[in-house]
Amino acid sequence: MSPPSKSEAPLLTFLLLILIPVATSHYTSSSPPPPQPSQWHPARATYYAASDPRDAVGGACGFGDLVKAGYGMATVGLSETLFQRGQICGACFELRCVDDLRWCIPGTSIIVTATNFCAPNYGFTAEGGGHCNPPNNHFVLPIEAFEKIAIWKAGNMPVQYRRVKCRREGGVRFTIDGSGIFISVLISNVGGAGDIVAVKIKGSRTGWLQMGRNWGQNWHINSDLKNHPLSFELTSSDGLTLTSYNVAPKNWNFGQTFEGKQFEL
């Protein structure tokens, strides 16, 4: 079968959530161990070619405009096996092309952030076109990222991948949305492990309140916290805790984004 053309590459569907200017906070953080990249594992990768700049917005993790959010085009959609129902959102992977000297760019690798989900297609078998069906480990890259490790004509390319620490500019970002007592917080630009597994929120007159995962890295709680400065406690997938005090001031409003401190590497 001949390789796909750029115009035939699948497009991913994205969700829009816009980030706006940030503020600062105080923090405490547990001391992280030295970063240890995981072992390489086999997978396959395809690409999508955005026909419109707006296609670089959104994704199943809810990060919104990926360029404004700081992720750029170094992003990836993950198959169901890797996506872990969105818990993996924000994690970083290093990918390298293997096993095909015709198409691989020798000596190259890329680091990408998980921002999207590649849904399974049960109209095909995992081996016969259902690239993102279980149990496949599959990555869907923007063509700009794919072409850093392979020639685009490669199509469905064998790769190796491993988890790596995420390096971010600035602090963790908290985008507050909701209405009334319903508060939803998008957590983005997370360094270190990159993915958050637990979140607590605190007002000036409350103790620490556990938030629930809504979807991706969107967390929610029903609590009347208006006119409270807000503090957050995050736990990443490697067990580290980051506490940012007074991230949002007393007069915060829905739709605003604030910046806390960052996990150390």
XYZ file of N, CA and C in Angstrom:
795
model
N 0.852 -1.205 0.000
C 0.000 0.000 0.000
C 0.879 1.242 0.000
N 0.544 2.217 -0.846
C 1.370 3.424 -0.926
C 1.152 4.284 0.298
N 2.180 5.048 0.725
C 2.060 5.886 1.922
C 1.076 7.009 1.711
N 0.455 7.542 2.795
C -0.537 8.611 2.651
C 0.106 9.914 2.239
N -0.681 10.732 1.518
C -0.219 12.094 1.230
C -0.523 12.969 2.423
N 0.068 14.171 2.450
C -0.184 15.096 3.562
C -1.659 15.448 3.656
N -2.340 15.608 2.525
C -3.738 15.998 2.551
C -4.635 14.889 3.045
N -4.151 13.641 3.027
C -4.956 12.515 3.471
C -4.754 12.209 4.943
N -3.811 12.867 5.576
C -3.537 12.569 6.989
C -4.736 12.958 7.836
N -5.072 12.157 8.861
C -6.254 12.439 9.702
C -6.077 13.693 10.526
N -7.189 14.395 10.711
C -7.197 15.579 11.577
C -7.762 15.204 12.928
N -7.217 15.760 13.987
C -7.751 15.542 15.337
C -8.736 16.657 15.652
N -9.727 16.332 16.472
C -10.715 17.321 16.913
C -10.287 17.912 18.234
N -10.322 19.210 18.316
C -9.814 19.897 19.500
C -10.909 20.682 20.197
N -10.723 20.938 21.482
C -11.618 21.759 22.287
C -10.934 23.076 22.631
N -11.693 24.174 22.612
C -11.113 25.506 22.834
C -11.252 25.927 24.288
N -10.110 26.317 24.854
C -10.109 26.915 26.195
C -8.963 27.901 26.235
N -9.241 29.189 26.408
C -8.214 30.222 26.242
C -7.608 30.593 27.573
N -6.285 30.658 27.586
C -5.550 31.097 28.768
C -5.344 32.606 28.696
N -5.348 33.280 29.855
C -5.159 34.725 29.900
C -4.083 35.063 30.903
N -3.693 36.350 31.041
C -2.518 36.711 31.823
C -2.516 36.162 33.239
N -1.326 36.033 33.813
C -1.124 35.290 35.045
C -0.665 36.179 36.188
N -0.814 35.636 37.437
C -0.309 36.286 38.640
C 0.644 35.336 39.331
N 1.163 35.705 40.505
C 2.188 34.900 41.163
C 1.749 34.439 42.538
N 2.562 33.551 43.177
C 2.207 32.994 44.478
C 3.441 32.595 45.253
N 3.209 32.142 46.516
C 4.240 31.526 47.333
C 4.050 30.020 47.280
N 5.066 29.235 47.653
C 4.923 27.787 47.546
C 5.830 27.064 48.509
N 5.472 25.778 48.714
C 6.394 24.819 49.315
C 6.381 23.590 48.425
N 7.478 22.872 48.371
C 7.556 21.680 47.525
C 8.446 20.652 48.177
N 8.063 19.374 48.063
C 8.948 18.315 48.520
C 10.142 18.218 47.590
N 11.264 17.698 48.093
C 12.477 17.625 47.290
C 12.412 16.428 46.349
N 12.520 16.640 45.029
C 12.402 15.528 44.096
C 13.696 14.737 44.002
N 13.594 13.455 43.655
C 14.797 12.678 43.387
C 15.376 13.087 42.032
N 16.627 12.735 41.745
C 17.180 13.025 40.433
C 16.338 12.381 39.342
N 16.062 13.092 38.235
C 15.229 12.519 37.180
C 15.874 11.285 36.564
N 15.075 10.235 36.404
C 15.544 8.995 35.819
C 14.656 8.636 34.633
N 15.104 8.851 33.404
C 14.281 8.462 32.252
C 13.966 6.973 32.303
N 12.748 6.630 31.918
C 12.344 5.231 31.916
C 12.964 4.500 30.721
N 12.740 3.205 30.670
C 13.263 2.383 29.586
C 12.500 2.659 28.291
N 13.147 2.380 27.171
C 12.508 2.523 25.869
C 11.522 1.380 25.644
N 10.380 1.715 25.009
C 9.343 0.723 24.716
C 8.929 0.861 23.250
N 8.491 -0.223 22.617
C 8.074 -0.155 21.217
C 6.678 0.444 21.057
N 6.470 1.149 19.963
C 5.163 1.730 19.643
C 5.161 2.048 18.146
N 4.090 2.692 17.713
C 4.031 3.210 16.351
C 3.511 4.642 16.407
N 3.801 5.403 15.343
C 3.383 6.810 15.302
C 2.885 7.169 13.915
N 1.828 7.953 13.879
C 1.353 8.577 12.648
C 1.305 10.085 12.892
N 0.804 10.830 11.898
C 0.759 12.278 12.038
C -0.554 12.818 11.507
N -0.847 14.054 11.883
C -1.943 14.785 11.256
C -1.374 16.089 10.742
N -1.944 16.584 9.675
C -1.514 17.852 9.090
C -2.643 18.855 9.266
N -2.418 19.868 10.089
C -3.449 20.870 10.348
C -3.682 21.717 9.104
N -4.915 21.737 8.620
C -5.238 22.542 7.440
C -5.597 23.974 7.798
N -5.766 24.224 9.093
C -6.150 25.544 9.558
C -5.444 25.795 10.885
N -4.914 27.010 11.137
C -4.235 27.283 12.411
C -5.099 26.983 13.627
N -6.433 27.071 13.473
C -7.309 26.782 14.603
C -7.280 25.316 14.998
N -6.748 24.439 14.132
C -6.637 23.028 14.483
C -5.587 22.790 15.562
N -4.772 23.800 15.859
C -3.769 23.684 16.922
C -4.333 24.135 18.263
N -5.650 24.106 18.391
C -6.319 24.547 19.612
C -7.065 23.372 20.230
N -6.875 23.170 21.530
C -7.728 22.253 22.261
C -7.123 20.892 22.496
N -7.969 19.871 22.388
C -7.557 18.514 22.670
C -8.289 17.963 23.869
N -8.237 16.649 24.030
C -9.012 15.955 25.057
C -8.523 16.237 26.468
N -7.371 16.879 26.618
C -6.884 17.238 27.953
C -7.370 18.601 28.405
N -7.945 19.383 27.473
C -8.531 20.664 27.836
C -7.555 21.815 27.950
N -6.360 21.702 27.365
C -5.359 22.745 27.532
C -5.627 23.986 26.689
N -6.596 23.936 25.802
C -6.953 25.110 25.022
C -5.972 25.377 23.899
N -5.657 26.651 23.680
C -4.717 27.036 22.634
C -3.330 26.545 23.042
N -2.824 25.543 22.336
C -1.588 24.874 22.747
C -0.374 25.779 22.618
N -0.417 26.716 21.696
C 0.698 27.655 21.550
C 0.690 28.633 22.721
N -0.464 29.227 23.017
C -0.564 30.162 24.139
C -0.279 29.459 25.466
N -0.631 28.175 25.538
C -0.403 27.425 26.768
C 1.056 27.023 26.948
N 1.880 27.271 25.930
C 3.304 26.995 26.042
C 3.747 25.646 25.495
N 2.817 24.880 24.925
C 3.170 23.553 24.424
C 3.587 23.580 22.956
N 3.141 24.584 22.224
C 3.492 24.683 20.815
C 2.997 23.484 20.038
N 3.820 23.022 19.062
C 3.465 21.850 18.270
C 4.163 20.596 18.777
N 4.852 20.697 19.907
C 5.520 19.518 20.489
C 4.522 18.775 21.371
N 3.446 18.312 20.731
C 2.346 17.685 21.443
C 2.030 16.342 20.797
N 1.182 15.561 21.475
C 0.865 14.236 20.944
C -0.496 13.789 21.456
N -1.209 13.052 20.585
C -2.410 12.337 20.986
C -2.053 10.889 21.258
N -2.629 10.313 22.299
C -2.266 8.971 22.738
C -3.406 7.986 22.502
N -3.036 6.761 22.181
C -4.027 5.698 22.048
C -4.655 5.396 23.398
N -5.764 4.652 23.377
C -6.502 4.379 24.613
C -5.637 3.700 25.668
N -4.758 2.805 25.245
C -3.900 2.088 26.183
C -2.993 3.044 26.950
N -2.489 4.076 26.294
C -1.575 5.030 26.914
C -2.288 6.162 27.635
N -3.496 6.492 27.210
C -4.162 7.712 27.672
C -4.620 7.642 29.128
N -4.917 6.466 29.611
C -5.292 6.266 31.023
C -6.455 7.158 31.446
N -7.446 7.279 30.572
C -8.642 8.082 30.855
C -8.305 9.529 31.211
N -7.219 10.027 30.670
C -6.856 11.429 30.848
C -5.898 11.715 31.976
N -5.618 10.716 32.822
C -4.680 10.979 33.916
C -3.301 11.340 33.390
N -2.935 10.835 32.215
C -1.599 11.036 31.660
C -1.428 12.433 31.059
N -2.510 13.203 30.947
C -2.438 14.532 30.320
C -1.355 15.390 30.972
N -0.508 15.973 30.146
C 0.577 16.826 30.626
C 1.904 16.121 30.757
N 1.906 14.781 30.694
C 3.161 14.034 30.797
C 3.984 14.194 29.529
N 5.292 13.980 29.651
C 6.209 14.139 28.520
C 6.793 12.793 28.101
N 6.916 12.632 26.803
C 7.483 11.427 26.212
C 8.595 11.811 25.242
N 9.633 11.003 25.228
C 10.658 11.126 24.201
C 10.434 10.020 23.184
N 10.418 10.380 21.893
C 10.192 9.430 20.814
C 11.372 9.443 19.862
N 11.711 8.271 19.355
C 12.711 8.171 18.300
C 12.250 7.151 17.277
N 12.599 7.398 16.043
C 12.249 6.521 14.935
C 13.212 5.333 14.900
N 12.682 4.144 14.615
C 13.520 2.934 14.594
C 13.105 2.025 13.441
N 14.001 1.132 13.097
C 13.708 -0.034 12.238
C 13.437 0.265 10.774
N 13.520 1.496 10.337
C 13.246 1.776 8.929
C 14.208 2.844 8.424
N 15.318 2.406 7.880
C 16.356 3.332 7.435
C 15.922 4.172 6.246
N 14.862 3.757 5.542
C 14.379 4.567 4.412
C 13.816 5.893 4.887
N 13.146 5.897 6.038
C 12.386 7.059 6.445
C 12.897 7.728 7.718
N 13.608 7.009 8.572
C 14.088 7.600 9.823
C 15.152 8.655 9.566
N 15.160 9.691 10.383
C 16.236 10.677 10.386
C 17.208 10.255 11.484
N 18.380 9.768 11.114
C 19.278 9.147 12.103
C 19.678 10.103 13.225
N 19.791 9.556 14.416
C 20.314 10.301 15.555
C 19.387 11.342 16.128
N 18.097 11.291 15.788
C 17.163 12.305 16.259
C 16.141 11.720 17.234
N 15.618 12.584 18.078
C 14.479 12.240 18.927
C 13.723 13.525 19.215
N 12.502 13.398 19.680
C 11.690 14.559 20.038
C 11.082 14.328 21.419
N 10.810 15.417 22.119
C 10.092 15.349 23.381
C 8.756 16.062 23.186
N 7.675 15.348 23.486
C 6.330 15.871 23.255
C 5.501 15.725 24.532
N 4.465 16.555 24.625
C 3.563 16.541 25.774
C 2.236 15.909 25.382
N 1.700 15.055 26.238
C 0.392 14.446 26.004
C -0.700 15.491 26.182
N -1.402 15.810 25.080
C -2.458 16.814 25.129
C -3.766 16.323 24.527
N -3.766 15.101 23.965
C -4.955 14.683 23.242
C -5.125 13.174 23.293
N -6.258 12.713 22.837
C -6.658 11.313 22.849
C -6.932 10.859 21.429
N -6.363 9.733 21.055
C -6.665 9.109 19.764
C -7.668 7.989 20.032
N -8.909 8.208 19.629
C -9.977 7.266 19.954
C -9.830 5.974 19.156
N -10.181 4.843 19.764
C -10.144 3.578 19.028
C -11.204 3.548 17.938
N -10.947 2.764 16.915
C -11.900 2.561 15.822
C -12.151 1.064 15.719
N -13.245 0.628 16.344
C -13.491 -0.810 16.407
C -14.081 -1.365 15.123
N -14.190 -0.509 14.094
C -14.522 -1.019 12.770
C -13.354 -1.745 12.126
N -12.174 -1.598 12.726
C -10.965 -2.268 12.260
C -10.356 -3.044 13.417
N -9.559 -4.036 13.086
C -8.802 -4.728 14.113
C -7.592 -3.883 14.499
N -6.986 -4.196 15.648
C -5.802 -3.463 16.092
C -4.662 -3.591 15.097
N -4.634 -4.696 14.357
C -3.557 -4.918 13.388
C -3.949 -4.459 11.986
N -5.240 -4.184 11.766
C -5.704 -3.919 10.404
C -6.293 -2.547 10.202
N -5.712 -1.533 10.809
C -6.169 -0.175 10.594
C -6.647 0.537 11.839
N -6.925 -0.219 12.906
C -7.329 0.410 14.156
C -6.107 0.794 14.971
N -5.366 1.792 14.482
C -4.067 2.138 15.063
C -4.154 2.399 16.561
N -5.234 3.035 17.005
C -5.335 3.433 18.408
C -6.171 2.469 19.243
N -6.500 1.317 18.669
C -7.247 0.301 19.408
C -6.348 -0.380 20.436
N -6.906 -0.780 21.595
C -6.135 -1.615 22.512
C -5.727 -2.911 21.809
N -4.554 -3.453 22.071
C -3.588 -3.017 23.087
C -2.462 -2.151 22.507
N -2.712 -1.490 21.366
C -1.641 -0.771 20.682
C -1.149 0.431 21.480
N 0.159 0.606 21.525
C 0.779 1.849 21.994
C 1.007 2.720 20.770
N 0.198 3.754 20.625
C 0.244 4.550 19.396
C 0.253 6.033 19.726
N 1.058 6.786 18.956
C 1.198 8.225 19.116
C 0.767 8.913 17.822
N -0.052 9.958 17.938
C -0.447 10.765 16.785
C 0.152 12.153 16.965
N 1.061 12.504 16.067
C 1.849 13.729 16.192
C 1.421 14.779 15.169
N 1.553 16.060 15.497
C 1.489 17.073 14.440
C 2.612 16.798 13.443
N 2.366 17.061 12.193
C 3.379 16.760 11.189
C 4.681 17.512 11.467
N 4.574 18.703 12.094
C 5.780 19.465 12.416
C 6.687 18.693 13.369
N 6.097 17.930 14.287
C 6.887 17.118 15.209
C 7.348 15.823 14.542
N 6.453 15.191 13.788
C 6.782 13.931 13.121
C 7.998 14.087 12.211
N 8.050 15.218 11.478
C 9.131 15.406 10.509
C 10.474 15.708 11.163
N 10.519 15.826 12.463
C 11.809 15.968 13.143
C 12.507 14.622 13.333
N 11.746 13.519 13.226
C 12.357 12.191 13.415
C 12.214 11.288 12.193
N 11.316 11.647 11.255
C 11.094 10.773 10.101
C 10.576 11.583 8.921
N 10.771 11.044 7.725
C 10.210 11.629 6.511
C 8.700 11.385 6.519
N 7.901 12.377 6.135
C 6.449 12.270 6.259
C 5.874 11.100 5.474
N 6.535 10.679 4.413
C 6.029 9.564 3.608
C 6.053 8.239 4.363
N 6.687 8.233 5.523
C 6.753 6.999 6.308
C 5.371 6.514 6.722
N 4.427 7.444 6.919
C 3.086 7.037 7.314
C 3.051 6.489 8.730
N 2.649 5.223 8.872
C 2.545 4.561 10.186
C 3.909 3.993 10.548
N 4.611 4.702 11.416
C 6.044 4.485 11.608
C 6.355 3.760 12.915
N 7.215 2.720 12.901
C 7.671 2.144 14.173
C 8.571 3.128 14.905
N 8.312 3.277 16.217
C 9.096 4.183 17.052
C 9.381 3.483 18.378
N 10.238 4.096 19.156
C 10.417 3.752 20.553
C 10.093 4.993 21.388
N 9.576 4.757 22.593
C 9.216 5.885 23.457
C 9.617 5.595 24.891
N 9.757 6.669 25.672
C 9.970 6.556 27.108
C 9.460 7.824 27.780
N 9.042 7.680 29.045
C 8.654 8.845 29.835
C 9.893 9.616 30.235
N 9.813 10.943 30.176
C 10.899 11.809 30.617
C 10.310 12.943 31.442
N 11.162 13.630 32.182
C 10.734 14.797 32.945
C 10.380 15.946 32.004
N 9.370 16.703 32.383
C 8.950 17.866 31.597
C 9.679 19.114 32.086
N 10.208 19.873 31.164
C 10.833 21.161 31.477
C 9.913 22.275 30.981
N 9.490 23.125 31.900
C 8.546 24.190 31.559
C 9.124 25.559 31.895
N 8.679 26.560 31.157
C 9.015 27.941 31.477
C 7.930 28.508 32.387
N 8.344 29.143 33.471
C 7.387 29.719 34.396
C 6.779 28.679 35.316
N 5.747 29.086 36.039
C 5.142 28.220 37.031
C 3.948 27.449 36.515
N 3.401 26.606 37.392
C 2.160 25.896 37.092
C 1.037 26.922 36.947
N 0.156 26.709 35.980
C -0.936 27.650 35.721
C -2.275 27.056 36.158
N -3.088 27.915 36.756
C -4.400 27.530 37.257
C -5.447 28.408 36.570
N -6.251 27.823 35.693
C -7.314 28.563 35.012
C -8.634 28.216 35.682
N -9.267 29.230 36.265
C -10.461 29.010 37.084
C -11.710 29.311 36.256
N -12.596 28.341 36.225
C -13.861 28.500 35.501
C -14.982 27.991 36.395
N -16.212 28.092 35.901
C -17.346 27.593 36.653
C -18.436 28.636 36.789
N -19.294 28.429 37.783
C -20.408 29.335 38.028
C -20.944 29.069 39.427
N -21.225 30.134 40.174
C -21.754 29.969 41.515
C -20.774 29.228 42.404
N -21.253 28.133 43.030
C -20.377 27.359 43.918
C -19.625 26.262 43.166
N -19.934 26.088 41.867
C -19.201 25.088 41.077
C -17.919 25.715 40.554
N -16.794 25.163 40.958
C -15.486 25.684 40.551
C -14.739 24.605 39.775
N -14.291 24.950 38.575
C -13.486 24.063 37.746
C -12.128 24.718 37.530
N -11.067 23.957 37.724
C -9.715 24.494 37.588
C -8.940 23.639 36.588
N -8.474 24.274 35.527
C -7.578 23.620 34.577
C -6.155 23.842 35.053
N -5.396 22.760 35.192
C -4.010 22.834 35.658
C -3.101 22.513 34.481
N -2.228 23.456 34.144
C -1.388 23.302 32.957
C 0.030 23.774 33.238
N 0.907 23.554 32.251
C 2.313 23.968 32.338
C 3.011 23.344 33.554
N 2.753 22.060 33.765
C 3.298 21.352 34.921
C 4.644 20.734 34.561
N 5.679 21.076 35.331
C 7.001 20.497 35.119
C 7.157 19.175 35.859
N 8.350 18.599 35.768
C 8.615 17.330 36.430
C 7.869 16.200 35.768
N 7.090 15.440 36.530
C 6.328 14.327 35.955
C 5.336 14.809 34.908
N 4.801 16.018 35.102
C 3.910 16.607 34.111
C 2.442 16.322 34.325
N 2.120 15.156 34.883
C 0.720 14.785 35.077
C 0.376 14.801 36.560
N -0.805 15.307 36.858
C -1.271 15.481 38.229
C -2.296 14.398 38.557
N -2.164 13.803 39.753
C -3.070 12.722 40.145
C -3.989 13.121 41.301
N -3.700 14.214 41.991
C -4.560 14.664 43.081
C -4.403 16.163 43.268
N -5.515 16.834 43.594
C -5.530 18.289 43.774
C -6.362 18.628 45.008
N -5.846 19.534 45.829
C -6.600 20.113 46.930
C -6.624 21.623 46.767
N -7.709 22.231 47.231
C -7.872 23.681 47.166
C -8.188 24.182 48.570
N -7.782 25.414 48.859
C -7.995 25.977 50.198
C -8.344 27.450 50.085
N -9.395 27.851 50.768
C -9.721 29.256 50.901
C -9.140 29.803 52.190
N -9.333 31.091 52.407
C -8.760 31.706 53.604
C -9.467 31.269 54.876
N -10.703 30.766 54.757
C -11.455 30.355 55.941
C -11.881 28.894 55.865
N -11.114 28.082 55.116
C -11.411 26.651 55.010
C -10.128 25.865 55.261
N -10.296 24.575 55.489
C -9.158 23.678 55.445
C -8.909 23.256 54.007
N -8.041 22.262 53.824
C -7.775 21.755 52.492
C -8.951 20.893 52.033
N -9.486 21.171 50.831
C -10.641 20.483 50.270
C -10.203 19.683 49.048
N -10.564 18.410 49.009
C -10.176 17.554 47.889
C -11.002 17.893 46.655
N -10.349 18.059 45.516
C -11.040 18.264 44.248
C -11.129 16.942 43.502
N -12.130 16.824 42.633
C -12.285 15.631 41.809
C -11.865 15.911 40.375
N -11.374 14.877 39.704
C -11.027 15.045 38.288
C -12.307 15.073 37.468
N -12.456 16.125 36.678
C -13.587 16.220 35.771
C -13.251 15.506 34.467
N -12.259 15.997 33.759
C -11.715 15.316 32.585
C -10.352 15.911 32.302
N -9.463 15.106 31.733
C -8.109 15.581 31.450
C -7.471 16.129 32.720
N -6.953 17.360 32.635
C -6.409 18.019 33.830
C -7.333 19.140 34.300
N -8.643 18.910 34.134
C -9.660 19.799 34.689
C -10.191 19.178 35.976
N -10.129 19.940 37.053
C -10.528 19.464 38.380
C -11.653 20.353 38.910
N -12.565 19.760 39.691
C -13.737 20.525 40.106
C -14.075 20.289 41.569
N -14.867 21.223 42.110
C -15.382 21.121 43.467
C -16.625 21.987 43.565
N -17.562 21.601 44.421
C -18.706 22.435 44.753
C -18.449 23.045 46.119
N -18.083 24.312 46.144
C -17.788 24.995 47.393
C -17.825 26.502 47.157
N -18.380 27.241 48.098
C -18.470 28.691 47.961
C -17.147 29.317 48.393
N -16.291 29.570 47.407
C -14.960 30.112 47.689
C -14.774 31.519 47.112
N -15.854 32.133 46.676
C -15.740 33.526 46.227
C -15.302 34.403 47.395
N -14.497 35.405 47.076
C -13.939 36.334 48.067
C -12.966 35.663 49.033
N -12.421 34.518 48.599
C -11.331 33.862 49.312
C -10.088 33.900 48.434
N -8.922 34.239 48.939
C -7.693 33.915 48.197
C -7.565 32.390 48.135
N -7.108 31.882 47.008
C -7.098 30.437 46.799
C -5.677 29.888 46.795
N -5.485 28.800 47.508
C -4.220 28.064 47.533
C -4.482 26.667 46.970
N -3.423 26.048 46.413
C -3.565 24.730 45.799
C -2.443 23.805 46.255
N -2.796 22.544 46.446
C -1.817 21.501 46.722
C -1.943 20.439 45.624
N -0.856 20.218 44.888
C -0.854 19.277 43.770
C 0.017 18.079 44.102
N -0.433 16.909 43.690
C 0.383 15.708 43.775
C 0.580 15.164 42.367
N 1.825 14.998 41.962
C 2.131 14.487 40.627
C 2.222 12.963 40.650
N 2.289 12.365 39.476
C 2.242 10.901 39.382
C 3.463 10.229 39.991
N 4.546 10.976 40.207
C 5.725 10.393 40.856
C 5.696 10.601 42.376
N 4.558 11.060 42.901
C 4.384 11.155 44.341
C 4.847 12.450 44.972
N 5.331 13.404 44.190
C 5.780 14.679 44.746
C 4.594 15.617 44.954
N 4.737 16.477 45.963
C 3.678 17.428 46.306
C 4.206 18.846 46.175
N 3.393 19.701 45.562
C 3.711 21.121 45.406
C 2.559 21.933 46.006
N 2.862 22.778 46.962
C 1.839 23.607 47.596
C 2.090 25.063 47.244
N 1.122 25.676 46.587
C 1.200 27.091 46.213
C 0.159 27.857 47.005
N 0.607 28.768 47.861
C -0.298 29.538 48.701
C -0.704 30.845 48.011
N -1.972 31.201 48.200
C -2.506 32.484 47.714
C -2.211 32.699 46.232
N -2.466 31.652 45.447
C -2.275 31.745 43.996
C -3.213 32.786 43.406
N -4.487 32.686 43.765
C -5.477 33.647 43.285
C -5.816 34.619 44.417
N -5.886 35.908 44.140
C -6.212 36.882 45.188
C -7.683 36.795 45.578
N -8.032 37.526 46.603
C -9.401 37.499 47.124
C -10.432 37.875 46.070
N -10.081 38.769 45.158
C -11.039 39.266 44.166
C -10.951 38.525 42.837
N -10.538 37.254 42.845
C -10.463 36.472 41.612
C -11.844 36.346 40.962
N -11.838 36.107 39.653
C -13.082 35.904 38.900
C -12.957 34.695 37.993
N -14.091 34.106 37.656
C -14.096 33.011 36.697
C -13.527 33.494 35.362
N -12.763 32.618 34.710
C -12.143 32.943 33.426
C -10.728 33.458 33.551
N -10.238 33.643 34.775
C -8.876 34.131 34.961
C -7.887 32.978 35.128
N -6.636 33.241 34.777
C -5.548 32.290 34.949
C -4.500 32.901 35.868
N -4.037 32.107 36.821
C -3.019 32.542 37.771
C -1.856 31.559 37.759
N -0.698 32.039 38.148
C 0.520 31.224 38.073
C 1.095 30.991 39.450
N 1.355 29.722 39.766
C 2.016 29.371 41.005
C 3.494 29.067 40.755
N 4.115 28.397 41.708
C 5.491 27.965 41.542
C 5.509 26.663 40.743
N 6.709 26.104 40.588
C 6.890 24.970 39.683
C 7.558 23.808 40.395
N 7.232 22.581 39.988
C 7.960 21.414 40.454
C 9.429 21.535 40.051
N 10.324 21.187 40.963
C 11.754 21.210 40.658
C 12.146 19.959 39.895
N 13.191 20.076 39.092
C 13.710 18.923 38.345
C 14.919 18.333 39.065
